């Protein structure tokens, strides 16, 4: 019918800046290649750094209906999107939930930032803020006022370990809420950052092999650090690590 599903590679944004390669910029060529009469719209897509399922529609009303369905499903406590992630570290519990407040914060400043626009809002974990030096930070116990003002959003992700080997794990992730970088931050709070997370993984330190959470001030953003054994298994040198993509993949979407 009106729907088309694709598999997006990591680091391809949904909406790019002028002249930048993006999913939206590729839609006219895709339409011509498939011989479609109607214009294609993005119904659902993972964030820039994620890979996985992209849902497109050639019908405007179908697009709006499905986008509203995804929003309503989360409000009803359902989990319409399922992700897979490879993590550095294995969660202590086989399954569980990660819940915390999240907000945007200026880098190097404790003050929260309001009114900053972010791009890529078609995914469960949209892209980063545009034109602002911001980072997403957890707020463990957000106050009612900050939640009411929407300075902080209460977020929840359900996880399950599917397999584990060599100090790494394959996780199933089901976000109940949608916030930029939610899955990366939640995995960091689980002390098992996603493989290829060069944004938040620095917050997980280790002493005698035991992971612990570092403060934001003590963990500036840097390329993820992996031990020699894992680097060898990946066939990478330390200099190549910054090329390692984020291993979070939108695996499945539930449709009405």
PDB file of C-alpha atoms in Angstrom:
ATOM      1  CA  UNK A   1       0.000   0.000   0.000  1.00  0.00           C
ATOM      2  CA  UNK A   2       1.251   3.457   0.955  1.00  0.00           C
ATOM      3  CA  UNK A   3       4.042   2.212   3.223  1.00  0.00           C
ATOM      4  CA  UNK A   4       7.696   1.584   2.427  1.00  0.00           C
ATOM      5  CA  UNK A   5      10.327   0.276   4.876  1.00  0.00           C
ATOM      6  CA  UNK A   6      14.079   0.791   4.560  1.00  0.00           C
ATOM      7  CA  UNK A   7      17.169   0.005   6.634  1.00  0.00           C
ATOM      8  CA  UNK A   8      19.135   3.198   7.460  1.00  0.00           C
ATOM      9  CA  UNK A   9      22.888   3.136   8.065  1.00  0.00           C
ATOM     10  CA  UNK A  10      24.285   4.955  11.111  1.00  0.00           C
ATOM     11  CA  UNK A  11      25.341   8.624  10.869  1.00  0.00           C
ATOM     12  CA  UNK A  12      22.763   9.472   8.192  1.00  0.00           C
ATOM     13  CA  UNK A  13      20.553  12.306   9.518  1.00  0.00           C
ATOM     14  CA  UNK A  14      16.835  12.456   8.792  1.00  0.00           C
ATOM     15  CA  UNK A  15      16.931  16.216   8.170  1.00  0.00           C
ATOM     16  CA  UNK A  16      20.277  17.637   7.104  1.00  0.00           C
ATOM     17  CA  UNK A  17      21.636  21.132   6.689  1.00  0.00           C
ATOM     18  CA  UNK A  18      21.702  22.620   3.156  1.00  0.00           C
ATOM     19  CA  UNK A  19      24.099  20.612   1.011  1.00  0.00           C
ATOM     20  CA  UNK A  20      24.382  17.806   3.578  1.00  0.00           C
ATOM     21  CA  UNK A  21      23.507  14.219   2.688  1.00  0.00           C
ATOM     22  CA  UNK A  22      20.330  13.279   4.538  1.00  0.00           C
ATOM     23  CA  UNK A  23      17.411  10.879   4.326  1.00  0.00           C
ATOM     24  CA  UNK A  24      15.049  13.725   3.417  1.00  0.00           C
ATOM     25  CA  UNK A  25      17.344  14.861   0.573  1.00  0.00           C
ATOM     26  CA  UNK A  26      17.392  11.314  -0.844  1.00  0.00           C
ATOM     27  CA  UNK A  27      13.593  10.891  -0.976  1.00  0.00           C
ATOM     28  CA  UNK A  28      13.031  12.472  -4.441  1.00  0.00           C
ATOM     29  CA  UNK A  29      15.682  10.182  -6.006  1.00  0.00           C
ATOM     30  CA  UNK A  30      14.200   7.178  -4.195  1.00  0.00           C
ATOM     31  CA  UNK A  31      10.739   8.072  -5.465  1.00  0.00           C
ATOM     32  CA  UNK A  32      12.008   8.241  -9.068  1.00  0.00           C
ATOM     33  CA  UNK A  33      13.954   5.003  -8.734  1.00  0.00           C
ATOM     34  CA  UNK A  34      10.887   3.120  -7.457  1.00  0.00           C
ATOM     35  CA  UNK A  35       8.578   4.759 -10.019  1.00  0.00           C
ATOM     36  CA  UNK A  36       6.212   6.147  -7.371  1.00  0.00           C
ATOM     37  CA  UNK A  37       3.680   8.775  -8.363  1.00  0.00           C
ATOM     38  CA  UNK A  38       3.240  10.379  -4.938  1.00  0.00           C
ATOM     39  CA  UNK A  39       5.769  12.212  -2.756  1.00  0.00           C
ATOM     40  CA  UNK A  40       7.316  10.210   0.112  1.00  0.00           C
ATOM     41  CA  UNK A  41       7.060  11.320   3.752  1.00  0.00           C
ATOM     42  CA  UNK A  42       9.069  10.085   6.754  1.00  0.00           C
ATOM     43  CA  UNK A  43       6.714   8.428   9.249  1.00  0.00           C
ATOM     44  CA  UNK A  44       9.347   7.129  11.641  1.00  0.00           C
ATOM     45  CA  UNK A  45      13.131   6.975  11.567  1.00  0.00           C
ATOM     46  CA  UNK A  46      15.983   6.462  14.033  1.00  0.00           C
ATOM     47  CA  UNK A  47      18.212   9.375  15.016  1.00  0.00           C
ATOM     48  CA  UNK A  48      21.288  10.396  13.010  1.00  0.00           C
ATOM     49  CA  UNK A  49      23.741   8.184  14.928  1.00  0.00           C
ATOM     50  CA  UNK A  50      21.426   5.130  15.009  1.00  0.00           C
ATOM     51  CA  UNK A  51      20.883   2.547  12.306  1.00  0.00           C
ATOM     52  CA  UNK A  52      17.704   0.638  11.549  1.00  0.00           C
ATOM     53  CA  UNK A  53      14.144   0.753  10.390  1.00  0.00           C
ATOM     54  CA  UNK A  54      12.862   3.756   8.451  1.00  0.00           C
ATOM     55  CA  UNK A  55       9.138   3.864   7.732  1.00  0.00           C
ATOM     56  CA  UNK A  56       8.060   5.989   4.759  1.00  0.00           C
ATOM     57  CA  UNK A  57       4.605   6.742   3.385  1.00  0.00           C
ATOM     58  CA  UNK A  58       3.318   8.069   0.060  1.00  0.00           C
ATOM     59  CA  UNK A  59       0.051   9.193   1.709  1.00  0.00           C
ATOM     60  CA  UNK A  60      -0.049  12.325   3.882  1.00  0.00           C
ATOM     61  CA  UNK A  61      -3.061  11.124   5.907  1.00  0.00           C
ATOM     62  CA  UNK A  62      -1.429   7.737   6.552  1.00  0.00           C
ATOM     63  CA  UNK A  63       1.723   9.520   7.766  1.00  0.00           C
ATOM     64  CA  UNK A  64      -0.199  11.689  10.250  1.00  0.00           C
ATOM     65  CA  UNK A  65      -2.351   8.767  11.408  1.00  0.00           C
ATOM     66  CA  UNK A  66       0.664   6.565  12.150  1.00  0.00           C
ATOM     67  CA  UNK A  67       2.645   9.337  13.842  1.00  0.00           C
ATOM     68  CA  UNK A  68      -0.335   9.991  16.114  1.00  0.00           C
ATOM     69  CA  UNK A  69      -0.599   6.247  16.800  1.00  0.00           C
ATOM     70  CA  UNK A  70       3.032   6.093  17.990  1.00  0.00           C
ATOM     71  CA  UNK A  71       2.482   9.079  20.289  1.00  0.00           C
ATOM     72  CA  UNK A  72      -0.777   7.652  21.706  1.00  0.00           C
ATOM     73  CA  UNK A  73       0.769   4.193  22.184  1.00  0.00           C
ATOM     74  CA  UNK A  74       3.499   5.615  24.428  1.00  0.00           C
ATOM     75  CA  UNK A  75       0.905   7.619  26.380  1.00  0.00           C
ATOM     76  CA  UNK A  76      -1.019   4.374  26.974  1.00  0.00           C
ATOM     77  CA  UNK A  77       2.090   2.750  28.386  1.00  0.00           C
ATOM     78  CA  UNK A  78       2.833   0.653  25.312  1.00  0.00           C
ATOM     79  CA  UNK A  79       6.211   0.155  23.617  1.00  0.00           C
ATOM     80  CA  UNK A  80       5.725   0.577  19.834  1.00  0.00           C
ATOM     81  CA  UNK A  81       9.473   0.700  19.043  1.00  0.00           C
ATOM     82  CA  UNK A  82      12.060  -1.985  19.808  1.00  0.00           C
ATOM     83  CA  UNK A  83      15.790  -1.375  19.504  1.00  0.00           C
ATOM     84  CA  UNK A  84      18.859  -3.614  19.718  1.00  0.00           C
ATOM     85  CA  UNK A  85      22.146  -2.431  21.186  1.00  0.00           C
ATOM     86  CA  UNK A  86      25.598  -3.875  21.752  1.00  0.00           C
ATOM     87  CA  UNK A  87      27.004  -2.717  25.069  1.00  0.00           C
ATOM     88  CA  UNK A  88      30.469  -2.618  26.607  1.00  0.00           C
ATOM     89  CA  UNK A  89      29.708  -4.391  29.853  1.00  0.00           C
ATOM     90  CA  UNK A  90      26.926  -6.762  30.892  1.00  0.00           C
ATOM     91  CA  UNK A  91      24.015  -5.524  33.068  1.00  0.00           C
ATOM     92  CA  UNK A  92      23.852  -7.026  36.568  1.00  0.00           C
ATOM     93  CA  UNK A  93      20.186  -7.937  36.033  1.00  0.00           C
ATOM     94  CA  UNK A  94      18.971  -9.872  32.976  1.00  0.00           C
ATOM     95  CA  UNK A  95      16.039  -7.498  32.508  1.00  0.00           C
ATOM     96  CA  UNK A  96      14.635  -4.381  34.080  1.00  0.00           C
ATOM     97  CA  UNK A  97      13.746  -0.710  33.616  1.00  0.00           C
ATOM     98  CA  UNK A  98      15.850   2.441  33.580  1.00  0.00           C
ATOM     99  CA  UNK A  99      14.026   5.563  34.724  1.00  0.00           C
ATOM    100  CA  UNK A 100      15.380   9.082  35.118  1.00  0.00           C
ATOM    101  CA  UNK A 101      14.688  12.701  34.291  1.00  0.00           C
ATOM    102  CA  UNK A 102      16.547  14.103  31.279  1.00  0.00           C
ATOM    103  CA  UNK A 103      17.285  17.664  30.259  1.00  0.00           C
ATOM    104  CA  UNK A 104      19.490  19.745  27.985  1.00  0.00           C
ATOM    105  CA  UNK A 105      22.438  21.430  29.678  1.00  0.00           C
ATOM    106  CA  UNK A 106      25.081  23.812  28.379  1.00  0.00           C
ATOM    107  CA  UNK A 107      28.494  22.188  28.197  1.00  0.00           C
ATOM    108  CA  UNK A 108      30.704  23.482  30.974  1.00  0.00           C
ATOM    109  CA  UNK A 109      27.794  25.180  32.733  1.00  0.00           C
ATOM    110  CA  UNK A 110      25.386  23.742  35.292  1.00  0.00           C
ATOM    111  CA  UNK A 111      22.511  25.919  34.089  1.00  0.00           C
ATOM    112  CA  UNK A 112      19.825  24.171  32.051  1.00  0.00           C
ATOM    113  CA  UNK A 113      18.922  25.574  28.638  1.00  0.00           C
ATOM    114  CA  UNK A 114      15.353  26.127  27.507  1.00  0.00           C
ATOM    115  CA  UNK A 115      13.880  26.884  24.110  1.00  0.00           C
ATOM    116  CA  UNK A 116      16.636  25.293  22.056  1.00  0.00           C
ATOM    117  CA  UNK A 117      15.379  23.556  18.922  1.00  0.00           C
ATOM    118  CA  UNK A 118      16.456  20.004  18.130  1.00  0.00           C
ATOM    119  CA  UNK A 119      16.345  18.221  14.794  1.00  0.00           C
ATOM    120  CA  UNK A 120      15.312  14.777  13.697  1.00  0.00           C
ATOM    121  CA  UNK A 121      12.035  14.553  15.619  1.00  0.00           C
ATOM    122  CA  UNK A 122      10.692  11.592  13.643  1.00  0.00           C
ATOM    123  CA  UNK A 123      12.571   9.063  15.785  1.00  0.00           C
ATOM    124  CA  UNK A 124      12.204   7.824  19.348  1.00  0.00           C
ATOM    125  CA  UNK A 125      15.549   9.350  20.158  1.00  0.00           C
ATOM    126  CA  UNK A 126      15.821  12.452  17.957  1.00  0.00           C
ATOM    127  CA  UNK A 127      18.993  14.272  16.941  1.00  0.00           C
ATOM    128  CA  UNK A 128      20.952  16.786  18.954  1.00  0.00           C
ATOM    129  CA  UNK A 129      20.191  20.472  19.427  1.00  0.00           C
ATOM    130  CA  UNK A 130      20.894  22.787  16.533  1.00  0.00           C
ATOM    131  CA  UNK A 131      23.282  25.683  16.986  1.00  0.00           C
ATOM    132  CA  UNK A 132      23.720  25.151  20.729  1.00  0.00           C
ATOM    133  CA  UNK A 133      26.650  23.681  22.674  1.00  0.00           C
ATOM    134  CA  UNK A 134      24.383  21.368  24.647  1.00  0.00           C
ATOM    135  CA  UNK A 135      24.506  17.931  26.175  1.00  0.00           C
ATOM    136  CA  UNK A 136      21.769  15.656  27.468  1.00  0.00           C
ATOM    137  CA  UNK A 137      22.195  14.969  31.188  1.00  0.00           C
ATOM    138  CA  UNK A 138      20.254  12.843  33.690  1.00  0.00           C
ATOM    139  CA  UNK A 139      18.271  14.400  36.531  1.00  0.00           C
ATOM    140  CA  UNK A 140      17.775  11.515  39.017  1.00  0.00           C
ATOM    141  CA  UNK A 141      15.021  13.163  41.085  1.00  0.00           C
ATOM    142  CA  UNK A 142      13.347  15.932  39.065  1.00  0.00           C
ATOM    143  CA  UNK A 143      11.052  18.280  40.956  1.00  0.00           C
ATOM    144  CA  UNK A 144       7.407  18.791  40.084  1.00  0.00           C
ATOM    145  CA  UNK A 145       8.015  22.369  38.962  1.00  0.00           C
ATOM    146  CA  UNK A 146      10.783  21.449  36.527  1.00  0.00           C
ATOM    147  CA  UNK A 147       8.597  18.674  35.077  1.00  0.00           C
ATOM    148  CA  UNK A 148       5.594  20.997  34.808  1.00  0.00           C
ATOM    149  CA  UNK A 149       7.703  23.677  33.065  1.00  0.00           C
ATOM    150  CA  UNK A 150       9.088  20.917  30.813  1.00  0.00           C
ATOM    151  CA  UNK A 151      12.653  21.889  31.732  1.00  0.00           C
ATOM    152  CA  UNK A 152      13.079  18.200  32.580  1.00  0.00           C
ATOM    153  CA  UNK A 153      11.330  15.195  31.036  1.00  0.00           C
ATOM    154  CA  UNK A 154      10.688  11.973  32.928  1.00  0.00           C
ATOM    155  CA  UNK A 155      11.961   9.067  30.774  1.00  0.00           C
ATOM    156  CA  UNK A 156      11.727   5.282  30.926  1.00  0.00           C
ATOM    157  CA  UNK A 157      13.340   2.449  28.951  1.00  0.00           C
ATOM    158  CA  UNK A 158      12.711  -1.273  29.380  1.00  0.00           C
ATOM    159  CA  UNK A 159      15.686  -3.554  28.660  1.00  0.00           C
ATOM    160  CA  UNK A 160      16.423  -7.270  28.356  1.00  0.00           C
ATOM    161  CA  UNK A 161      19.747  -9.052  27.856  1.00  0.00           C
ATOM    162  CA  UNK A 162      19.503 -11.324  24.805  1.00  0.00           C
ATOM    163  CA  UNK A 163      23.065 -12.676  24.950  1.00  0.00           C
ATOM    164  CA  UNK A 164      26.458 -11.873  26.466  1.00  0.00           C
ATOM    165  CA  UNK A 165      30.045 -12.853  25.757  1.00  0.00           C
ATOM    166  CA  UNK A 166      33.542 -11.455  26.300  1.00  0.00           C
ATOM    167  CA  UNK A 167      32.345  -8.629  28.537  1.00  0.00           C
ATOM    168  CA  UNK A 168      29.832  -7.353  25.963  1.00  0.00           C
ATOM    169  CA  UNK A 169      26.083  -7.864  25.667  1.00  0.00           C
ATOM    170  CA  UNK A 170      23.306  -7.722  23.094  1.00  0.00           C
ATOM    171  CA  UNK A 171      20.335  -5.889  24.604  1.00  0.00           C
ATOM    172  CA  UNK A 172      16.741  -5.393  23.566  1.00  0.00           C
ATOM    173  CA  UNK A 173      15.601  -1.841  24.368  1.00  0.00           C
ATOM    174  CA  UNK A 174      12.040  -0.547  24.423  1.00  0.00           C
ATOM    175  CA  UNK A 175      11.725   3.191  25.164  1.00  0.00           C
ATOM    176  CA  UNK A 176       8.453   4.246  26.757  1.00  0.00           C
ATOM    177  CA  UNK A 177       9.297   7.915  26.149  1.00  0.00           C
ATOM    178  CA  UNK A 178      11.045   9.878  23.397  1.00  0.00           C
ATOM    179  CA  UNK A 179      13.955  12.180  24.249  1.00  0.00           C
ATOM    180  CA  UNK A 180      17.184  12.903  22.332  1.00  0.00           C
ATOM    181  CA  UNK A 181      19.999  10.483  23.280  1.00  0.00           C
ATOM    182  CA  UNK A 182      17.705   8.760  25.787  1.00  0.00           C
ATOM    183  CA  UNK A 183      19.004   5.269  25.030  1.00  0.00           C
ATOM    184  CA  UNK A 184      22.677   6.253  25.280  1.00  0.00           C
ATOM    185  CA  UNK A 185      22.169   7.983  28.635  1.00  0.00           C
ATOM    186  CA  UNK A 186      20.081   5.118  30.018  1.00  0.00           C
ATOM    187  CA  UNK A 187      22.710   2.545  29.021  1.00  0.00           C
ATOM    188  CA  UNK A 188      25.380   4.691  30.687  1.00  0.00           C
ATOM    189  CA  UNK A 189      23.329   4.777  33.904  1.00  0.00           C
ATOM    190  CA  UNK A 190      23.182   0.973  33.606  1.00  0.00           C
ATOM    191  CA  UNK A 191      27.031   1.140  33.603  1.00  0.00           C
ATOM    192  CA  UNK A 192      26.989  -0.543  30.177  1.00  0.00           C
ATOM    193  CA  UNK A 193      27.484   2.161  27.525  1.00  0.00           C
ATOM    194  CA  UNK A 194      26.683   1.346  23.913  1.00  0.00           C
ATOM    195  CA  UNK A 195      29.574   0.278  21.721  1.00  0.00           C
ATOM    196  CA  UNK A 196      30.621   3.301  19.670  1.00  0.00           C
ATOM    197  CA  UNK A 197      29.100   5.857  22.081  1.00  0.00           C
ATOM    198  CA  UNK A 198      31.666   8.658  21.957  1.00  0.00           C
ATOM    199  CA  UNK A 199      29.297  11.075  23.707  1.00  0.00           C
ATOM    200  CA  UNK A 200      28.402   9.496  27.059  1.00  0.00           C
ATOM    201  CA  UNK A 201      30.643   6.454  27.614  1.00  0.00           C
ATOM    202  CA  UNK A 202      33.333   8.502  29.392  1.00  0.00           C
ATOM    203  CA  UNK A 203      31.019   8.680  32.432  1.00  0.00           C
ATOM    204  CA  UNK A 204      31.583   4.968  33.152  1.00  0.00           C
ATOM    205  CA  UNK A 205      34.912   4.417  34.913  1.00  0.00           C
ATOM    206  CA  UNK A 206      36.450   1.196  36.211  1.00  0.00           C
ATOM    207  CA  UNK A 207      38.463   0.282  39.294  1.00  0.00           C
ATOM    208  CA  UNK A 208      39.858  -3.269  39.328  1.00  0.00           C
ATOM    209  CA  UNK A 209      37.366  -4.128  36.599  1.00  0.00           C
ATOM    210  CA  UNK A 210      34.346  -2.875  38.554  1.00  0.00           C
ATOM    211  CA  UNK A 211      32.357  -0.135  36.732  1.00  0.00           C
ATOM    212  CA  UNK A 212      31.148   3.020  38.472  1.00  0.00           C
ATOM    213  CA  UNK A 213      29.507   6.273  37.384  1.00  0.00           C
ATOM    214  CA  UNK A 214      31.674   9.395  37.185  1.00  0.00           C
ATOM    215  CA  UNK A 215      30.325  12.900  37.662  1.00  0.00           C
ATOM    216  CA  UNK A 216      29.697  15.023  34.574  1.00  0.00           C
ATOM    217  CA  UNK A 217      32.573  17.364  35.540  1.00  0.00           C
ATOM    218  CA  UNK A 218      35.022  14.448  35.811  1.00  0.00           C
ATOM    219  CA  UNK A 219      34.053  12.908  32.474  1.00  0.00           C
ATOM    220  CA  UNK A 220      34.421  15.278  29.491  1.00  0.00           C
ATOM    221  CA  UNK A 221      33.220  13.989  26.129  1.00  0.00           C
ATOM    222  CA  UNK A 222      35.856  11.917  24.329  1.00  0.00           C
ATOM    223  CA  UNK A 223      36.294   8.956  21.987  1.00  0.00           C
ATOM    224  CA  UNK A 224      35.204   5.740  23.691  1.00  0.00           C
ATOM    225  CA  UNK A 225      38.032   3.798  25.340  1.00  0.00           C
ATOM    226  CA  UNK A 226      38.082   0.011  24.810  1.00  0.00           C
ATOM    227  CA  UNK A 227      40.466  -2.576  26.238  1.00  0.00           C
ATOM    228  CA  UNK A 228      43.066  -4.248  24.037  1.00  0.00           C
ATOM    229  CA  UNK A 229      41.233  -7.575  23.890  1.00  0.00           C
ATOM    230  CA  UNK A 230      38.031  -6.003  22.549  1.00  0.00           C
ATOM    231  CA  UNK A 231      39.984  -3.841  20.109  1.00  0.00           C
ATOM    232  CA  UNK A 232      41.688  -6.971  18.805  1.00  0.00           C
ATOM    233  CA  UNK A 233      38.357  -8.775  18.371  1.00  0.00           C
ATOM    234  CA  UNK A 234      36.979  -5.777  16.451  1.00  0.00           C
ATOM    235  CA  UNK A 235      40.115  -5.588  14.310  1.00  0.00           C
ATOM    236  CA  UNK A 236      40.660  -1.938  15.223  1.00  0.00           C
ATOM    237  CA  UNK A 237      43.603   0.133  16.391  1.00  0.00           C
ATOM    238  CA  UNK A 238      43.157   2.888  19.020  1.00  0.00           C
ATOM    239  CA  UNK A 239      43.567   5.475  16.240  1.00  0.00           C
ATOM    240  CA  UNK A 240      40.600   4.006  14.346  1.00  0.00           C
ATOM    241  CA  UNK A 241      38.241   4.041  17.325  1.00  0.00           C
ATOM    242  CA  UNK A 242      36.674   7.407  16.521  1.00  0.00           C
ATOM    243  CA  UNK A 243      35.354   5.832  13.289  1.00  0.00           C
ATOM    244  CA  UNK A 244      33.447   3.165  15.240  1.00  0.00           C
ATOM    245  CA  UNK A 245      29.699   3.863  14.756  1.00  0.00           C
ATOM    246  CA  UNK A 246      27.135   3.774  17.531  1.00  0.00           C
ATOM    247  CA  UNK A 247      25.757   0.235  17.865  1.00  0.00           C
ATOM    248  CA  UNK A 248      22.087   1.062  18.501  1.00  0.00           C
ATOM    249  CA  UNK A 249      19.636  -0.243  15.894  1.00  0.00           C
ATOM    250  CA  UNK A 250      15.886   0.302  15.479  1.00  0.00           C
ATOM    251  CA  UNK A 251      14.812  -3.313  15.071  1.00  0.00           C
ATOM    252  CA  UNK A 252      11.008  -3.282  15.014  1.00  0.00           C
ATOM    253  CA  UNK A 253       7.958  -1.008  14.889  1.00  0.00           C
ATOM    254  CA  UNK A 254       4.439  -2.120  15.873  1.00  0.00           C
ATOM    255  CA  UNK A 255       1.748  -0.831  13.503  1.00  0.00           C
ATOM    256  CA  UNK A 256      -2.006  -0.606  14.190  1.00  0.00           C
TER     257      UNK A 256
END
